Amino acid sequence: MDKLRRKLRMRVVAAVSAASALGLVVGCGGSSDGGTGGGKKDGKVTITMGLFGVMGFKETDLLDKYMKEHPNVTIKADVAGDEQTYYTALQTHLAAGSGLKDIQGIEIGRAKELSDTQKDKFVDLAGVAGTEHFLPWKQSQVTTEDKKVIGLGTDIGPMAVCYRKDLFEQAGLPTDRDEVAKLWEGDWSKYVDAGKRFKQNSKDDKVAFMDSSSGLFNAMIYGDSQQFYDKEGELIYATNPVVKDAWKLASEAATSDLTAKLRQFQPGWDPGLANSTFASTVCPAWMLAHISEKAGPNNKGKWDVAKAPKGANWGGAFLGVMEKSPVKKEAQELVAWLTAPEQQAYIFKKLGNLPSSQTALEMPEVVDAKSDYFSGAPIGQIFGAAAQEIPDEQVLGRKDGTIKDIFSQGLTLIEAQNKSPNEAWKTTDERIEKAAG
Amino acid sequence: MGAERQRRRTLLHRLDVRGAPYAFVAPFFVVFAAFSFYPLIYTSWISLHRVELSTLNLMEWVGFDNYTALWDDDRFWNALFNTFTIGVLSTVPQLLMALGLAHLLNYRLRGSTFFRVAALTPYATSVGAAALVFTMLFERDFGMINWMLSLVGVDNIDWENNKWAAQTAISSIVIWRWTGYNALLYLAAMQAIPRDRYEAAAIDGASRWQQFLKVTVPGIRSTIVFTIVLSTIGATQLFGEPLIFGQGPNGITGGADNQYQTLGLLLYEEGWKNYQMGRAATVAWAMFLVLILVFVVQRVVKRVLARKA
């Protein structure tokens, strides 16, 4: 009897374990539906957002403001610090069809790739009311061939040169922002010449003229309407004179020891700002927030902003709504509101991200804005004027973001690893072939 | 009727005896099939195609093109070599130090539990946290290591951009994390060595060092082999430490000059930066084959040595 019971127990255990093993497998195959996290329940709407870097929605109180005005809406925003990480995850989620948010941020370097390969997964925002206020070229960057708009613009990145007055002074360079701008008016090579003068006269060998050669490279290529690709989507980086000139000048800066051999937004750059190891950096509008935060209160008033030799656009982002989202309509309304002129002007005032809205650019909050941290520089005027100089047509390519990274690394080869510019170009060329070919 | 019932009972009994063990081990194999075997097969299938991450449904058959391309690719040999050098740089000192540490912990000392727990603490730290802290320590301009070196008159070392410096720095993260873990494995094995062997050795006049070499090391030989196997596998898969050490695009490519790109990083670069899943799958299979090769070679060497002896 006892034996029988034990056997019975064994059988039950065996059956249960077999069943649970089966259940495990079934459980894994089950949820293919995905969804985007948001939804409607009891008249309450939840909208999820996936963002990166400092886009300014979560960093300011804008999301709270929206929720206050729309009591039935809850917004959940996730912010990834690093755009590369963010985009890798976004790609994976798009491929898998799960893990997406209702609203996803799109960086400009990825705009072309997404509108070429993933446009079906984004809602067409072309018809959304009240979105005629953007700069003409901004919306065209996320418009597909069949006139579908996959995102609405947030900020843009017109460039200037941020410099340290005290360090310029000790090297015998002018410090007034208009005179400084005259030093390199009209030509980036004069910026490098100024650097040579700086190095010659500087009393402190530990201070470099600029942070990295890749910043200079970016500034130069983005002043032209075409960089790595032509309008037909062919790779032209190897023959494009803009890229070649930029490479030549940036590698000249690197080999003349004018740079601090840092990589922007990587370890060493922030402490470099805090400890004043370089005297200038090419700065898009959105970089001001980063500089003032990392250089810290000790350096307040030592920084200033001067006009760049040539207008160019570096960076900027968009907000897209996913086709899969169960709250498409509400998400579109939120995106339209967040990118409306008032909100863009508000973010500019708080953080310095320059509006992509023509209307916002003309608002007094933007035009008259001055930066305390940067010696009271009229940043609204400087960056606003730079924005007008940005070429109206900007050709984007599928792998723009990746190619830009590869070029930065190519310049690092010269700067920090003592490779010759020719050798570094060869390596860069091979890498682009592998990554984009 | 009685015979019928008897037969059914025997059948059930046979099923029970024969079947139950399979049912008990089934969960593991079901999970293994779903999460190891199936991915293995699927990976090999993908590796024969050209396919991008964003469009996984579009596969173009290319046969063994990915494999021949990998064979001709300098980056692969560079990554293989780096995996090997970083593996040696991290495994050898780590196991030697673990052996020494275990030997010290094996003495009767006050607060031995404290020291044992302390030895295990680094292992409990996440790769990410450890790598981030070490990255700050090894920073070129304001890192603590360079600051300490400057006290003895050594110029700033560019830890990231100098190949051997970078590999040493990455190895130090691995060493820091795993030494204590291996030491505890050795310690457990050492405690199984009978005390009287030491006593006999002591009576024979063997010094501490001789006891260590002649009694301890032979006594824990199988554990040493086990840790070598574990460390080799770990070294082949090295990924998180170099990725975080470089940070951003440089982490993925293992430095601007691929100076510390391991096979794991190459796989990641192909798959999640270039979005070429076919090529990434090929790297994964290459890693697998390299591991098999290492163990075949090791078996052959062992057999040859045994025959000589």
Tab-separated table of C-alpha atoms in Angstrom, chain A residues 150-416:
chain	number	residue	atom	x	y	z
A	150	ILE	CA	7.337	60.295	-40.271
A	151	GLY	CA	8.253	62.856	-37.616
A	152	LEU	CA	7.872	66.420	-36.413
A	153	GLY	CA	10.956	68.499	-35.757
A	154	THR	CA	12.196	69.393	-32.301
A	155	ASP	CA	15.435	71.372	-32.357
A	156	ILE	CA	18.139	72.157	-34.878
A	157	GLY	CA	21.874	72.588	-34.397
A	158	PRO	CA	23.234	75.756	-35.998
A	159	MET	CA	26.833	76.216	-34.974
A	160	ALA	CA	29.041	78.843	-33.458
A	161	VAL	CA	32.414	78.718	-31.750
A	162	CYS	CA	32.459	78.671	-27.957
A	163	TYR	CA	35.712	80.005	-26.562
A	164	ARG	CA	37.397	80.907	-23.295
A	165	LYS	CA	38.080	84.623	-22.996
A	166	ASP	CA	40.719	84.236	-20.291
A	167	LEU	CA	42.673	81.628	-22.235
A	168	PHE	CA	42.473	83.651	-25.446
A	169	GLU	CA	43.788	86.652	-23.582
A	170	GLN	CA	46.822	84.892	-22.122
A	171	ALA	CA	47.720	83.792	-25.660
A	172	GLY	CA	47.444	87.316	-27.004
A	173	LEU	CA	44.257	86.790	-28.993
A	174	PRO	CA	41.323	89.228	-28.879
A	175	THR	CA	38.544	88.448	-26.420
A	176	ASP	CA	35.623	90.515	-27.663
A	177	ARG	CA	33.175	88.244	-29.482
A	178	ASP	CA	32.934	90.431	-32.582
A	179	GLU	CA	36.694	90.710	-32.912
A	180	VAL	CA	37.062	86.998	-32.289
A	181	ALA	CA	34.537	86.263	-35.042
A	182	LYS	CA	36.580	88.518	-37.368
A	183	LEU	CA	39.635	86.336	-36.718
A	184	TRP	CA	38.087	83.546	-38.775
A	185	GLU	CA	35.415	85.319	-40.751
A	186	GLY	CA	34.342	83.427	-43.850
A	187	ASP	CA	36.867	80.590	-43.747
A	188	TRP	CA	37.445	77.702	-41.368
A	189	SER	CA	41.130	77.584	-42.252
A	190	LYS	CA	41.484	80.932	-40.506
A	191	TYR	CA	40.211	79.225	-37.370
A	192	VAL	CA	43.145	76.828	-37.612
A	193	ASP	CA	45.478	79.768	-38.273
A	194	ALA	CA	44.184	81.424	-35.116
A	195	GLY	CA	44.965	78.160	-33.373
A	196	LYS	CA	48.560	78.275	-34.580
A	197	ARG	CA	48.884	81.828	-33.275
A	198	PHE	CA	47.385	80.672	-30.000
A	199	LYS	CA	49.855	77.813	-29.668
A	200	GLN	CA	52.815	80.052	-30.472
A	201	ASN	CA	51.968	82.741	-27.941
A	202	SER	CA	50.338	80.674	-25.253
A	203	LYS	CA	52.012	80.811	-21.879
A	204	ASP	CA	50.568	77.512	-20.791
A	205	ASP	CA	51.576	74.420	-22.839
A	206	LYS	CA	48.915	72.358	-21.146
A	207	VAL	CA	46.096	74.271	-22.802
A	208	ALA	CA	45.183	73.225	-26.321
A	209	PHE	CA	43.426	75.513	-28.776
A	210	MET	CA	40.496	73.186	-29.474
A	211	ASP	CA	39.078	70.026	-27.951
A	212	SER	CA	39.031	67.694	-30.934
A	213	SER	CA	39.538	67.757	-34.663
A	214	SER	CA	36.288	65.899	-35.273
A	215	GLY	CA	34.268	68.898	-34.075
A	216	LEU	CA	35.941	71.022	-36.735
A	217	PHE	CA	35.325	68.303	-39.319
A	218	ASN	CA	31.612	68.179	-38.499
A	219	ALA	CA	31.295	71.945	-38.646
A	220	MET	CA	32.846	72.045	-42.088
A	221	ILE	CA	30.909	69.256	-43.766
A	222	TYR	CA	27.511	70.296	-42.452
A	223	GLY	CA	27.848	73.706	-44.060
A	224	ASP	CA	27.175	72.131	-47.426
A	225	SER	CA	24.000	70.541	-48.704
A	226	GLN	CA	25.695	67.225	-49.468
A	227	GLN	CA	28.087	65.287	-47.258
A	228	PHE	CA	28.419	61.543	-47.591
A	229	TYR	CA	25.615	60.794	-50.055
A	230	ASP	CA	24.233	62.505	-53.110
A	231	LYS	CA	20.555	63.011	-53.873
A	232	GLU	CA	20.279	59.644	-55.565
A	233	GLY	CA	21.514	57.937	-52.419
A	234	GLU	CA	24.949	57.079	-53.824
A	235	LEU	CA	27.983	57.266	-51.542
A	236	ILE	CA	30.089	60.242	-52.589
A	237	TYR	CA	32.174	60.891	-49.472
A	238	ALA	CA	35.383	59.795	-51.192
A	239	THR	CA	35.096	62.346	-53.970
A	240	ASN	CA	33.019	65.102	-52.368
A	241	PRO	CA	35.352	68.142	-52.163
A	242	VAL	CA	33.568	69.325	-48.999
A	243	VAL	CA	34.484	66.150	-47.161
A	244	LYS	CA	38.002	66.150	-48.570
A	245	ASP	CA	38.651	69.759	-47.557
A	246	ALA	CA	37.244	69.136	-44.111
A	247	TRP	CA	39.404	66.061	-43.692
A	248	LYS	CA	42.471	67.966	-44.828
A	249	LEU	CA	41.961	70.874	-42.468
A	250	ALA	CA	40.946	68.699	-39.520
A	251	SER	CA	43.984	66.489	-39.975
A	252	GLU	CA	46.151	69.592	-40.242
A	253	ALA	CA	44.805	70.738	-36.888
A	254	ALA	CA	45.468	67.277	-35.501
A	255	THR	CA	49.038	67.023	-36.762
A	256	SER	CA	49.880	70.596	-35.689
A	257	ASP	CA	49.124	69.672	-32.103
A	258	LEU	CA	46.300	72.190	-31.810
A	259	THR	CA	43.849	69.795	-30.223
A	260	ALA	CA	43.502	68.344	-26.745
A	261	LYS	CA	43.040	64.908	-28.367
A	262	LEU	CA	39.665	64.420	-26.751
A	263	ARG	CA	36.529	62.828	-28.083
A	264	GLN	CA	33.400	64.888	-27.656
A	265	PHE	CA	30.895	63.421	-25.183
A	266	GLN	CA	33.345	60.679	-24.208
A	267	PRO	CA	35.367	60.239	-21.019
A	268	GLY	CA	37.954	62.959	-20.571
A	269	TRP	CA	35.956	65.614	-22.392
A	270	ASP	CA	33.871	66.639	-19.385
A	271	PRO	CA	36.835	66.874	-17.007
A	272	GLY	CA	38.583	68.764	-19.807
A	273	LEU	CA	35.808	71.341	-19.685
A	274	ALA	CA	35.925	71.506	-15.921
A	275	ASN	CA	39.707	71.790	-15.761
A	276	SER	CA	40.160	74.091	-18.752
A	277	THR	CA	42.392	71.942	-20.939
A	278	PHE	CA	41.209	73.586	-24.157
A	279	ALA	CA	40.312	77.120	-25.182
A	280	SER	CA	37.639	76.645	-27.816
A	281	THR	CA	35.163	74.189	-29.251
A	282	VAL	CA	32.816	74.280	-32.201
A	283	CYS	CA	29.417	74.340	-30.540
A	284	PRO	CA	25.959	73.685	-31.920
A	285	ALA	CA	23.244	75.457	-29.939
A	286	TRP	CA	22.324	72.334	-27.985
A	287	MET	CA	25.872	71.960	-26.694
A	288	LEU	CA	25.697	75.103	-24.540
A	289	ALA	CA	23.674	73.331	-21.860
A	290	HIS	CA	26.262	70.599	-21.693
A	291	ILE	CA	29.204	73.006	-21.496
A	292	SER	CA	27.711	75.157	-18.770
A	293	GLU	CA	26.826	72.097	-16.741
A	294	LYS	CA	30.158	70.323	-17.067
A	295	ALA	CA	32.470	73.350	-16.955
A	296	GLY	CA	30.712	74.282	-13.755
A	297	PRO	CA	30.086	77.515	-11.846
A	298	ASN	CA	33.837	78.143	-11.476
A	299	ASN	CA	34.109	78.917	-15.160
A	300	LYS	CA	30.983	81.041	-15.391
A	301	GLY	CA	31.608	84.237	-17.327
A	302	LYS	CA	34.889	82.957	-18.724
A	303	TRP	CA	33.150	81.409	-21.722
A	304	ASP	CA	31.781	83.355	-24.667
A	305	VAL	CA	30.216	82.561	-28.040
A	306	ALA	CA	31.424	83.890	-31.396
A	307	LYS	CA	29.980	83.530	-34.863
A	308	ALA	CA	31.365	80.608	-36.844
A	309	PRO	CA	33.083	81.175	-40.204
A	310	LYS	CA	30.234	79.514	-42.035
A	311	GLY	CA	26.699	78.448	-41.081
A	312	ALA	CA	26.150	74.756	-40.626
A	313	ASN	CA	23.729	72.410	-38.961
A	314	TRP	CA	24.875	69.681	-36.641
A	315	GLY	CA	22.200	67.524	-35.149
A	316	GLY	CA	18.598	68.054	-34.310
A	317	ALA	CA	15.840	65.562	-33.799
A	318	PHE	CA	12.253	64.568	-34.557
A	319	LEU	CA	9.386	62.904	-32.785
A	320	GLY	CA	7.562	60.110	-34.606
A	321	VAL	CA	4.396	58.200	-33.694
A	322	MET	CA	4.243	54.449	-34.150
A	323	GLU	CA	1.589	52.927	-36.400
A	324	LYS	CA	1.151	50.127	-33.844
A	325	SER	CA	0.247	52.474	-31.034
A	326	PRO	CA	-3.254	52.032	-29.621
A	327	VAL	CA	-3.375	55.751	-28.811
A	328	LYS	CA	-2.240	57.121	-32.171
A	329	LYS	CA	-4.546	60.115	-32.119
A	330	GLU	CA	-3.596	61.218	-28.627
A	331	ALA	CA	0.094	60.650	-29.355
A	332	GLN	CA	-0.116	62.820	-32.484
A	333	GLU	CA	-1.730	65.598	-30.488
A	334	LEU	CA	1.027	65.380	-27.903
A	335	VAL	CA	3.754	65.467	-30.557
A	336	ALA	CA	2.155	68.455	-32.266
A	337	TRP	CA	1.940	70.252	-28.927
A	338	LEU	CA	5.498	69.450	-27.886
A	339	THR	CA	6.877	70.722	-31.200
A	340	ALA	CA	4.648	73.816	-31.335
A	341	PRO	CA	6.455	77.202	-31.436
A	342	GLU	CA	5.654	78.122	-27.801
A	343	GLN	CA	7.105	74.906	-26.433
A	344	GLN	CA	10.188	75.073	-28.646
A	345	ALA	CA	10.842	78.622	-27.507
A	346	TYR	CA	10.364	77.509	-23.913
A	347	ILE	CA	12.934	74.710	-24.224
A	348	PHE	CA	15.343	77.134	-25.854
A	349	LYS	CA	15.006	79.518	-22.948
A	350	LYS	CA	15.513	76.735	-20.414
A	351	LEU	CA	18.201	74.669	-22.106
A	352	GLY	CA	19.400	76.358	-25.300
A	353	ASN	CA	18.112	73.830	-27.847
A	354	LEU	CA	17.376	76.046	-30.845
A	355	PRO	CA	13.837	75.784	-32.297
A	356	SER	CA	13.270	74.195	-35.683
A	357	SER	CA	10.134	76.293	-35.984
A	358	GLN	CA	10.400	79.431	-38.117
A	359	THR	CA	7.718	81.057	-35.980
A	360	ALA	CA	9.553	80.270	-32.763
A	361	LEU	CA	12.805	81.631	-34.171
A	362	GLU	CA	11.106	85.007	-34.614
A	363	MET	CA	9.596	85.107	-31.123
A	364	PRO	CA	11.116	87.710	-28.796
A	365	GLU	CA	11.982	85.039	-26.206
A	366	VAL	CA	14.333	83.545	-28.759
A	367	VAL	CA	15.602	86.649	-30.539
A	368	ASP	CA	16.455	88.526	-27.358
A	369	ALA	CA	17.859	85.588	-25.438
A	370	LYS	CA	21.203	86.129	-23.756
A	371	SER	CA	23.279	83.600	-21.878
A	372	ASP	CA	24.491	84.537	-18.420
A	373	TYR	CA	26.937	81.698	-18.354
A	374	PHE	CA	28.516	82.712	-21.656
A	375	SER	CA	29.287	86.306	-20.608
A	376	GLY	CA	25.863	87.521	-21.645
A	377	ALA	CA	26.337	86.486	-25.267
A	378	PRO	CA	23.250	87.191	-27.413
A	379	ILE	CA	22.807	83.527	-28.267
A	380	GLY	CA	19.372	84.049	-29.782
A	381	GLN	CA	20.833	86.350	-32.397
A	382	ILE	CA	24.053	84.430	-32.993
A	383	PHE	CA	22.402	81.051	-33.441
A	384	GLY	CA	19.326	82.517	-35.122
A	385	ALA	CA	21.554	84.152	-37.735
A	386	ALA	CA	23.523	80.926	-38.106
A	387	ALA	CA	20.245	79.075	-38.663
A	388	GLN	CA	19.447	81.356	-41.597
A	389	GLU	CA	22.791	80.474	-43.184
A	390	ILE	CA	22.091	76.756	-43.146
A	391	PRO	CA	21.663	75.499	-46.719
A	392	ASP	CA	18.006	75.101	-47.571
A	393	GLU	CA	18.512	71.695	-48.992
A	394	GLN	CA	20.226	69.064	-46.910
A	395	VAL	CA	20.788	65.678	-48.418
A	396	LEU	CA	20.701	62.929	-45.853
A	397	GLY	CA	21.956	59.408	-46.345
A	398	ARG	CA	21.049	56.062	-44.873
A	399	LYS	CA	24.193	55.528	-42.825
A	400	ASP	CA	25.002	59.171	-42.034
A	401	GLY	CA	25.281	58.555	-38.293
A	402	THR	CA	27.560	55.558	-38.681
A	403	ILE	CA	29.779	57.240	-41.263
A	404	LYS	CA	30.161	60.320	-39.067
A	405	ASP	CA	31.370	58.069	-36.235
A	406	ILE	CA	33.835	56.338	-38.537
A	407	PHE	CA	35.264	59.696	-39.632
A	408	SER	CA	35.647	60.781	-36.003
A	409	GLN	CA	37.578	57.598	-35.328
A	410	GLY	CA	39.691	58.172	-38.415
A	411	LEU	CA	40.691	61.557	-37.025
A	412	THR	CA	41.455	59.941	-33.672
A	413	LEU	CA	43.892	57.679	-35.509
A	414	ILE	CA	45.832	60.768	-36.563
A	415	GLU	CA	45.400	62.683	-33.342
A	416	ALA	CA	46.073	60.082	-30.695
